[in-house]
Short mmCIF file of C-alpha atoms in Angstrom, two decimals:
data_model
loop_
_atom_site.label_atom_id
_atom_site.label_comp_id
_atom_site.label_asym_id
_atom_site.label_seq_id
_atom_site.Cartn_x
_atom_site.Cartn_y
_atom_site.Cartn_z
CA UNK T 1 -5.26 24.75 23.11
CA UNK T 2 -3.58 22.08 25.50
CA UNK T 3 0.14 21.73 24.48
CA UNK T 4 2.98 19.17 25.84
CA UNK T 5 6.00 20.31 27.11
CA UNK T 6 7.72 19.97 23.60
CA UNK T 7 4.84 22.15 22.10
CA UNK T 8 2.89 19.44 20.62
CA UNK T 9 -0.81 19.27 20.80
CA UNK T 10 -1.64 17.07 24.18
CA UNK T 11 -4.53 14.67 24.10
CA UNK T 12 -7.70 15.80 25.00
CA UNK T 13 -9.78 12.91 24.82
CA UNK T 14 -9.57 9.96 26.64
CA UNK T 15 -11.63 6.24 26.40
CA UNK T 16 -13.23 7.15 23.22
CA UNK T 17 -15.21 4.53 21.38
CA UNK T 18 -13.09 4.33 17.81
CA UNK T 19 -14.58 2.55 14.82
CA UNK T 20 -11.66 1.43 13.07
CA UNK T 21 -12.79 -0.10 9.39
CA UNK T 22 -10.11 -2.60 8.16
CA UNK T 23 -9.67 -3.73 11.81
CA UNK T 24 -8.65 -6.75 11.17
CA UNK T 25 -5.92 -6.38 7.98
CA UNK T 26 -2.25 -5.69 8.69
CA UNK T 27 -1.88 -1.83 9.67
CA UNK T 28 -5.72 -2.00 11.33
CA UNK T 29 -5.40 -4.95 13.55
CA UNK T 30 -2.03 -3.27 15.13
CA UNK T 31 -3.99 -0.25 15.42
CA UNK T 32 -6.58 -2.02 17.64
CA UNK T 33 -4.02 -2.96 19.62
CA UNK T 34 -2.45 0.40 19.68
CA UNK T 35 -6.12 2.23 21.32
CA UNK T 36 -6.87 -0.34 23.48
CA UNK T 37 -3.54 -0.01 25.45
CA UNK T 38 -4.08 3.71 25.44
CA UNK T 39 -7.61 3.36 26.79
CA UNK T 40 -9.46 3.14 23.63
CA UNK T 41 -12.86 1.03 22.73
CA UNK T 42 -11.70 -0.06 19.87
CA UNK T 43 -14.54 -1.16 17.48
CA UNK T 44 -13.26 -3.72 14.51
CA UNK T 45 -15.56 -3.58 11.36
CA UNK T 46 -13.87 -5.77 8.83
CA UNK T 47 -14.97 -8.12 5.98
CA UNK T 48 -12.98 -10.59 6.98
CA UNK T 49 -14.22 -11.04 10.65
CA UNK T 50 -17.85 -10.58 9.52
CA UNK T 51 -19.18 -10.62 5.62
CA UNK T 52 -21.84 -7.90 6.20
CA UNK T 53 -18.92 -5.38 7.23
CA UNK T 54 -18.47 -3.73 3.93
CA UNK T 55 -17.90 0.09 4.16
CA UNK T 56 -20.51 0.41 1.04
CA UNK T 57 -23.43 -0.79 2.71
CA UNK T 58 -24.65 1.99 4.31
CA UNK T 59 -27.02 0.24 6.70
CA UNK T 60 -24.19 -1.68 8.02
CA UNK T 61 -21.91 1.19 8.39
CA UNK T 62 -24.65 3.34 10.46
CA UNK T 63 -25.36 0.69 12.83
CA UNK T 64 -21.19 0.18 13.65
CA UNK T 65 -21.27 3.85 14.09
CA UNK T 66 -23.70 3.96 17.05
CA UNK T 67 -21.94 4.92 20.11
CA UNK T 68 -18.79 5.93 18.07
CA UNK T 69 -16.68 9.01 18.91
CA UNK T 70 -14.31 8.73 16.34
CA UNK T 71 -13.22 6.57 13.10
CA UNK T 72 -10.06 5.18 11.77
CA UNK T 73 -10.57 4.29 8.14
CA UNK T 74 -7.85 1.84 7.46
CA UNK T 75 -10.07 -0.35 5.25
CA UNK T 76 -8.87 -0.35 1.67
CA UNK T 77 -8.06 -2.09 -1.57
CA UNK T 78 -4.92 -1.49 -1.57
CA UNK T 79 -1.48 -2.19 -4.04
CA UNK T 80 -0.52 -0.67 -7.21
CA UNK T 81 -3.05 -3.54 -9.25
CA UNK T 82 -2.44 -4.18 -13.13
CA UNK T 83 -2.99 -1.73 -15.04
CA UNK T 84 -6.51 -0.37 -15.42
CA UNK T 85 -8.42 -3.34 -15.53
CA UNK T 86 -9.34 -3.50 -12.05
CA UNK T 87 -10.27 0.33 -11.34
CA UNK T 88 -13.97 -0.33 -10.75
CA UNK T 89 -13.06 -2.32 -8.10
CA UNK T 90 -9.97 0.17 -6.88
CA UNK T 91 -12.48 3.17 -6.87
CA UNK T 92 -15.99 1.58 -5.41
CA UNK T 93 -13.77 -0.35 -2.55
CA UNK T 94 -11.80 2.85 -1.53
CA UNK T 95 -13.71 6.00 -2.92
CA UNK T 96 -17.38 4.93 -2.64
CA UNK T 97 -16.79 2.84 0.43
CA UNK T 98 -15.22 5.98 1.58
CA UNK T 99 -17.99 8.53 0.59
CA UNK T 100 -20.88 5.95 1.71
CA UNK T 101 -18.46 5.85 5.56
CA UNK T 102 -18.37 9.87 5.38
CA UNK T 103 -22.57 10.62 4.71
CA UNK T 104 -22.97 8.10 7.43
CA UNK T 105 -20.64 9.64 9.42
CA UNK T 106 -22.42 12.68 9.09
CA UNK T 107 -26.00 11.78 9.82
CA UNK T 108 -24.80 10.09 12.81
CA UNK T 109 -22.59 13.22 13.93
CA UNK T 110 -19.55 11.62 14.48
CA UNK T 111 -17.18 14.31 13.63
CA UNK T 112 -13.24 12.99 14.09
CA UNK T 113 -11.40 11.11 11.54
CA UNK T 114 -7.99 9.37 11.16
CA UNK T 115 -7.83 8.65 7.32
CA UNK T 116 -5.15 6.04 6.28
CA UNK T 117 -3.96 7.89 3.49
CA UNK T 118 -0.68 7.21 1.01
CA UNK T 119 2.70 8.98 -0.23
CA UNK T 120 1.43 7.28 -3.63
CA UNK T 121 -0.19 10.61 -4.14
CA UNK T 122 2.99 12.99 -5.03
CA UNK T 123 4.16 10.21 -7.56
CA UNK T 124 7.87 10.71 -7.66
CA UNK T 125 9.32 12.18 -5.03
CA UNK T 126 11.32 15.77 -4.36
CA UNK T 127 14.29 16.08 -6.71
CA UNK T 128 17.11 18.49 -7.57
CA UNK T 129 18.41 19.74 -10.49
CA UNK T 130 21.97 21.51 -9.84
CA UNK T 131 20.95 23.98 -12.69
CA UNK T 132 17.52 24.03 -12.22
CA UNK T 133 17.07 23.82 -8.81
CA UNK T 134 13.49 21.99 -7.60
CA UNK T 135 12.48 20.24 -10.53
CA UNK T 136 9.33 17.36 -10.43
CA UNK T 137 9.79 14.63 -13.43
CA UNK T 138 7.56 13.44 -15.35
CA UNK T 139 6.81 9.51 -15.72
CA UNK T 140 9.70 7.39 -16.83
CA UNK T 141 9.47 6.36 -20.59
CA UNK T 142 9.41 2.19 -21.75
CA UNK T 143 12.40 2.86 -23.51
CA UNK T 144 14.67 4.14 -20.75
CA UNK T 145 13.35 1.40 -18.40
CA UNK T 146 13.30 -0.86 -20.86
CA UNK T 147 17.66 0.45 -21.45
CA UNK T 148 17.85 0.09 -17.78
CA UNK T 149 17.90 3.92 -17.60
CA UNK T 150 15.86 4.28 -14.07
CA UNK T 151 16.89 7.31 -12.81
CA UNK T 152 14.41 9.96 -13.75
CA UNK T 153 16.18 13.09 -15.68
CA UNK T 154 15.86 16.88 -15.14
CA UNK T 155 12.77 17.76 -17.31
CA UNK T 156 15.01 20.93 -18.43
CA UNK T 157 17.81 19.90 -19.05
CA UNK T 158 17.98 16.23 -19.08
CA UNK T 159 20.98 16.35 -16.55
CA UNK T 160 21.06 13.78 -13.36
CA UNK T 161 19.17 14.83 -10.31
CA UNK T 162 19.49 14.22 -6.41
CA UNK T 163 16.43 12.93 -4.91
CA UNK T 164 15.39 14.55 -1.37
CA UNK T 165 12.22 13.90 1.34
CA UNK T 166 8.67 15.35 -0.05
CA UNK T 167 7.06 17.40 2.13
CA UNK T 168 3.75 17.63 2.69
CA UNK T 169 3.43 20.65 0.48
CA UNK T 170 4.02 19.05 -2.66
CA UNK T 171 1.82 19.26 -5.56
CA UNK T 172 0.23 15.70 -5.94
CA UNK T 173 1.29 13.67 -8.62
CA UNK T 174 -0.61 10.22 -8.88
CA UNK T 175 0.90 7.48 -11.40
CA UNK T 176 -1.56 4.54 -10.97
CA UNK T 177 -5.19 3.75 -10.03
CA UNK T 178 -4.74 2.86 -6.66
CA UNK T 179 -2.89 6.24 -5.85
CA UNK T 180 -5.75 8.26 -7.98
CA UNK T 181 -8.21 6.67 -4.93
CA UNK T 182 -6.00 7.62 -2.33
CA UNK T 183 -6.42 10.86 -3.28
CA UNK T 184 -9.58 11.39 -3.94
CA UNK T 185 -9.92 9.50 -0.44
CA UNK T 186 -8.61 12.98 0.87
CA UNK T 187 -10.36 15.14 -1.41
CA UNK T 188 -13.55 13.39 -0.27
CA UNK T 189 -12.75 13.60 3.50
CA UNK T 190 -11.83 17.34 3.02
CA UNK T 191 -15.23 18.12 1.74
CA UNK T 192 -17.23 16.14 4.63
CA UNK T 193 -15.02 18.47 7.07
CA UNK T 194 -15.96 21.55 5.34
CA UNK T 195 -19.48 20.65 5.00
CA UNK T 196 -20.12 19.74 9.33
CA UNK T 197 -17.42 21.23 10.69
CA UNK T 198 -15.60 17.86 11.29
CA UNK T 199 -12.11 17.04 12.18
CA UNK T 200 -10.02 14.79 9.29
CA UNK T 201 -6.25 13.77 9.63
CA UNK T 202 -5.04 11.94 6.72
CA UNK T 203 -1.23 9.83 7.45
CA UNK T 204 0.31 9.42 4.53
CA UNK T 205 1.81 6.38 5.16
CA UNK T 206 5.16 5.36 3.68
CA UNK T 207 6.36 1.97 3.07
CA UNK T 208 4.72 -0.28 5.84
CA UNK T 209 6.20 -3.32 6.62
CA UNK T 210 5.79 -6.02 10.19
CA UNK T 211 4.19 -8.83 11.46
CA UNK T 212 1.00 -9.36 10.07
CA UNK T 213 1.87 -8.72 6.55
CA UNK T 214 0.07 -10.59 4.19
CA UNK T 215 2.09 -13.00 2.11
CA UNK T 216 2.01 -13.97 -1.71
CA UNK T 217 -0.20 -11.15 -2.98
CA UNK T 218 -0.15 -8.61 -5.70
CA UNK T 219 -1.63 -6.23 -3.17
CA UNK T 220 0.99 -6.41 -0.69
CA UNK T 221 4.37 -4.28 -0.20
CA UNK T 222 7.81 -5.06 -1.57
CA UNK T 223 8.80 -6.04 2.02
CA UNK T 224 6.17 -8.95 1.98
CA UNK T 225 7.27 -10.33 -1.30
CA UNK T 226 10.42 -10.24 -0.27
CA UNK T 227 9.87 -11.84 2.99
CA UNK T 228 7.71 -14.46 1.37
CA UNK T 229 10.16 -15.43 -1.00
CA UNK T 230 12.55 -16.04 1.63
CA UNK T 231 9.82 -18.34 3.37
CA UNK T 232 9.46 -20.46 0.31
CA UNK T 233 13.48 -20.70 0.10
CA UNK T 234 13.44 -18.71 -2.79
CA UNK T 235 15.90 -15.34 -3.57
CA UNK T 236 13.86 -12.28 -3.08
CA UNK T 237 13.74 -11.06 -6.70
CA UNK T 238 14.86 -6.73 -6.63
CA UNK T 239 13.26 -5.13 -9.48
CA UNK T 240 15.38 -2.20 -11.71
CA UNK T 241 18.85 -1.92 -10.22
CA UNK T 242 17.58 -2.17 -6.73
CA UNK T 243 18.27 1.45 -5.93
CA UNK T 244 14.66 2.42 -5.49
CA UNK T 245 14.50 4.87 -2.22
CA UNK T 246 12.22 4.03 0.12
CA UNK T 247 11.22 5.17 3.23
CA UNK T 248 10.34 1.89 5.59
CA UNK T 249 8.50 2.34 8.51
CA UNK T 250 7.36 -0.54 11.72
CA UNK T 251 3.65 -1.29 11.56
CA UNK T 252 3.70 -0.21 15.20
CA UNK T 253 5.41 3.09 14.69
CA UNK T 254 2.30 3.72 11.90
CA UNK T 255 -0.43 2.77 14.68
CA UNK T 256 0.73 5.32 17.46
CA UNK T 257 1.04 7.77 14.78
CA UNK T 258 -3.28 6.84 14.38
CA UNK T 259 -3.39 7.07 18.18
CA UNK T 260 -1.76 9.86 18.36
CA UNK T 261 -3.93 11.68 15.73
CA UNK T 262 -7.13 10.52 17.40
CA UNK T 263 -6.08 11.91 20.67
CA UNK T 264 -5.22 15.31 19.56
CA UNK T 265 -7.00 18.54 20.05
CA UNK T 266 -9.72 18.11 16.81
CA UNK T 267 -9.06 20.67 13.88
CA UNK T 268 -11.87 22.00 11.91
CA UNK T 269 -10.77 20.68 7.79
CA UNK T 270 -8.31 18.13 6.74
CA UNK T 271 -4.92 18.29 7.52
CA UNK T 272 -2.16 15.65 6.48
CA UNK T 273 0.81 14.34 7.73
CA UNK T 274 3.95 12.27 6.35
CA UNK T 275 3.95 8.51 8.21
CA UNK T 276 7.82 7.88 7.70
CA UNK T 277 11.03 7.00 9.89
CA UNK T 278 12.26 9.74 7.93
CA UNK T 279 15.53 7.94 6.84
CA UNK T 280 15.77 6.73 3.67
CA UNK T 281 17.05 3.38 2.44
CA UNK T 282 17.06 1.34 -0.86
CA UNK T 283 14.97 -1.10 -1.77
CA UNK T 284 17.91 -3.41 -2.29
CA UNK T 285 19.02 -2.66 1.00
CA UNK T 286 16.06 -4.24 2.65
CA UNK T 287 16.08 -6.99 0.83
CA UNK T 288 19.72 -7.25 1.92
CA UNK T 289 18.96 -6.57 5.08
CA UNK T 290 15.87 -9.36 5.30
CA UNK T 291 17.73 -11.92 3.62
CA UNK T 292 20.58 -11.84 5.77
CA UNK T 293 18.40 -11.68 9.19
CA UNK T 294 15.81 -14.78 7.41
CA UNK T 295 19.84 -16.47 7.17
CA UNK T 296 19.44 -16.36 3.11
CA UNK T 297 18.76 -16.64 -0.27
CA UNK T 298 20.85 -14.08 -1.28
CA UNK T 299 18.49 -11.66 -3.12
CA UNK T 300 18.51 -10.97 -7.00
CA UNK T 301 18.39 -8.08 -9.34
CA UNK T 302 16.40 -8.58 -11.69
CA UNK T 303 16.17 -5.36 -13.94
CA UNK T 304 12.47 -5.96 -14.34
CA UNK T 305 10.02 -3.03 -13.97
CA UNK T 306 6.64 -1.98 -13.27
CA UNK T 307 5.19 1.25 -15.15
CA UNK T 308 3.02 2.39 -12.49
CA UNK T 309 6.09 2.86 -9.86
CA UNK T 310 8.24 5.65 -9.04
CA UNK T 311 11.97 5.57 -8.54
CA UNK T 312 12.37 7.71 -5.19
CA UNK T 313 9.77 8.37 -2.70
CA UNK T 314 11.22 9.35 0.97
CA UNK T 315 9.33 11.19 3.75
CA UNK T 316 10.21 14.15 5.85
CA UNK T 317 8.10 13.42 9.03
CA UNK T 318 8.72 16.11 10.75
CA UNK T 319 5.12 17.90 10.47
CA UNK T 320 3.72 15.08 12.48
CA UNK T 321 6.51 15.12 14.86
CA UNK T 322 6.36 18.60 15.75
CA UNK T 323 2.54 18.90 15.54
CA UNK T 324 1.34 15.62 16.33
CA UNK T 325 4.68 14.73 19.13
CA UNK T 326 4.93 11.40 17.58
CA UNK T 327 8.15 9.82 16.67
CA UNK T 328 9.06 6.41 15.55
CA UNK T 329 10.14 4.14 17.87
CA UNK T 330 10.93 0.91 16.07
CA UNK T 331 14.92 1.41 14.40
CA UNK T 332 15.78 -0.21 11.38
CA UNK T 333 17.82 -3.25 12.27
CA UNK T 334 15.62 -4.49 15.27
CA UNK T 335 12.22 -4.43 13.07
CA UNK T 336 14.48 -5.96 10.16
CA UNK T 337 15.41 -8.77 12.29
CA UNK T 338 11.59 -8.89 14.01
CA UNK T 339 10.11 -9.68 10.68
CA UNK T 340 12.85 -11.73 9.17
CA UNK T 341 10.92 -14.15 11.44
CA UNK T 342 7.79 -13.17 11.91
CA UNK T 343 4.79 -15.85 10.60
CA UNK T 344 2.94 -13.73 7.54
CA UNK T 345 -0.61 -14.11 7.37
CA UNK T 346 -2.63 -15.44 4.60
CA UNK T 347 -4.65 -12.76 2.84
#
């Protein structure tokens, strides 16, 4: 197997033709961007360019596949939704639309794939009880949220616990619908890799935030309503206590990490990876941080809560940094200040 000097896997294919589904959302479209500059034939198959690009119709999805090499599924519903009303719509956009990409995928022997997959799975985070040692909490009840009580206790004991990164090795743990079709996203593209001998890499992307993110939707990430708040001249509004961890990673860091999956030596199976900067902040802090760079509101904390989210989710990266040779590239501050004024696009 090729390796780079730092012992990484080096790229072994160059100019492929890549169908990327979800082309033309917020992670997708920088993706594009991301393979074309490498080389890449980008191919964008996305409802929103063309109304006959849906990832269930199985006609559709065998003709974008003809001349493909390789596919980056980015298309999704994605967001933690309400509740369980909307899980038809959760499971045949992202698990059917997945299954019906795969068995094309199959028939047409296209055999690499760059999954964009989700830390939602593990649920809360990695945690540490002092008497205990690794401990993994259960959901939080009403009444402690409710009480303002938001840190998760030891399941023991009931004593307080330090959070720490997950690791790809954790047990998965999902608290809502969308992160139940995330998984099964995986478990899906783990048994098309068995069954032909394909190649699967699912990034487990952290929280993505950027230009491009889509404003004013219940689907979108804290950093967008945040950032759209600030463009109405509003206060971004910090749920809980605002001490949420969070790992926050560019949208452009998140494409190279596809790139570089696509260009590494193919592995027979599925194999995942952690898509983090791998330094944890709050989510107070980035709407501090926002706020201050957008030149204000000041944000608020609200104490409100949602019953699908965790308190602490962080990343350790380092799997796809020593496998994969990616590293982010876009600190903190600068893509703080980038997207503090970048236009958000109507979704």
């Amino acid at each position: 197997m090729a390796r780079r000097p730092d012992g990484a896997r080096a790229p072994t294919v160059a100019g492929m033709r890549v169908l990327v589904t979800g082309g033309a959302g917020f992670i997708g479209s920088h993706v594009v961007e991301a393979l074309a500059a490498r080389g890449h034939e980008p191919v964008v198959f996305d409802l929103r360019e063309d109304a006959a690009a849906d990832v269930r119709d199985r006609a559709a999805v065998a003709e974008a596949l003809s001349g493909a090499d390789a596919v980056c599924h980015q298309a999704a519903m994605v967001g933690l939704g309400s509740g369980v009303a909307d899980a038809p719509d959760y499971v045949s956009h992202n698990d059917l639309g997945t299954a019906v990409l795969l068995s094309a995928m199959a028939e047409a022997g296209v055999a690499r794939l760059v999954l964009a997959g989700s830390m939602v799975v593990y649920g809360e985070g990695r945690y540490r009880c002092a008497r205990h040692g690794g401990v993994r909490p259960g959901p939080r009840a009403v009444e402690d949220l409710a009480a303002g009580r938001f840190e998760p206790p030891c399941p023991v004991c009931g004593d307080p616990l330090e959070p720490a990164q997950v690791t790809e090795d954790a047990c998965p743990d999902p608290r809502n619908v969308y992160a139940a079709t995330k998984l099964a996203q995986e478990h899906l593209a783990a048994a098309w890799a068995r069954a032909t001998g394909g190649s699967a890499v699912s990034l487990r992307y952290h929280n993505v935030y950027g230009p491009r993110m889509p404003r004013d939707t219940p689907y979108a990430g804290v950093a967008s309503f945040f950032r759209s708040a600030l463009a109405r001249g509003e206060a971004p509004r910090v749920f809980e206590d605002g001490g949420q961890r969070r790992d926050f990673v560019h949208v452009r860091d998140v494409a190279e990490a596809n790139a570089a999956a696509l260009e590494a030596d193919p592995v027979p199976g599925l194999r995942v990876y952690n898509a983090g900067s791998g330094t944890p902040r709050t989510v107070g802090e980035m709407a501090d941080a926002l706020a201050a760079a957008h030149g204000g509101p000041h944000p608020v904390v609200t104490g409100e809560y949602r019953l699908g989210d965790v308190r602490h989710i962080t990343a350790d990266s380092s799997r796809l940094r020593a496998e994969l040779g990616w590293k982010p590239g876009v600190d903190f501050a600068s893509g703080v200040r980038e997207f503090a004024r970048a236009p958000l696009r109507e979704e």
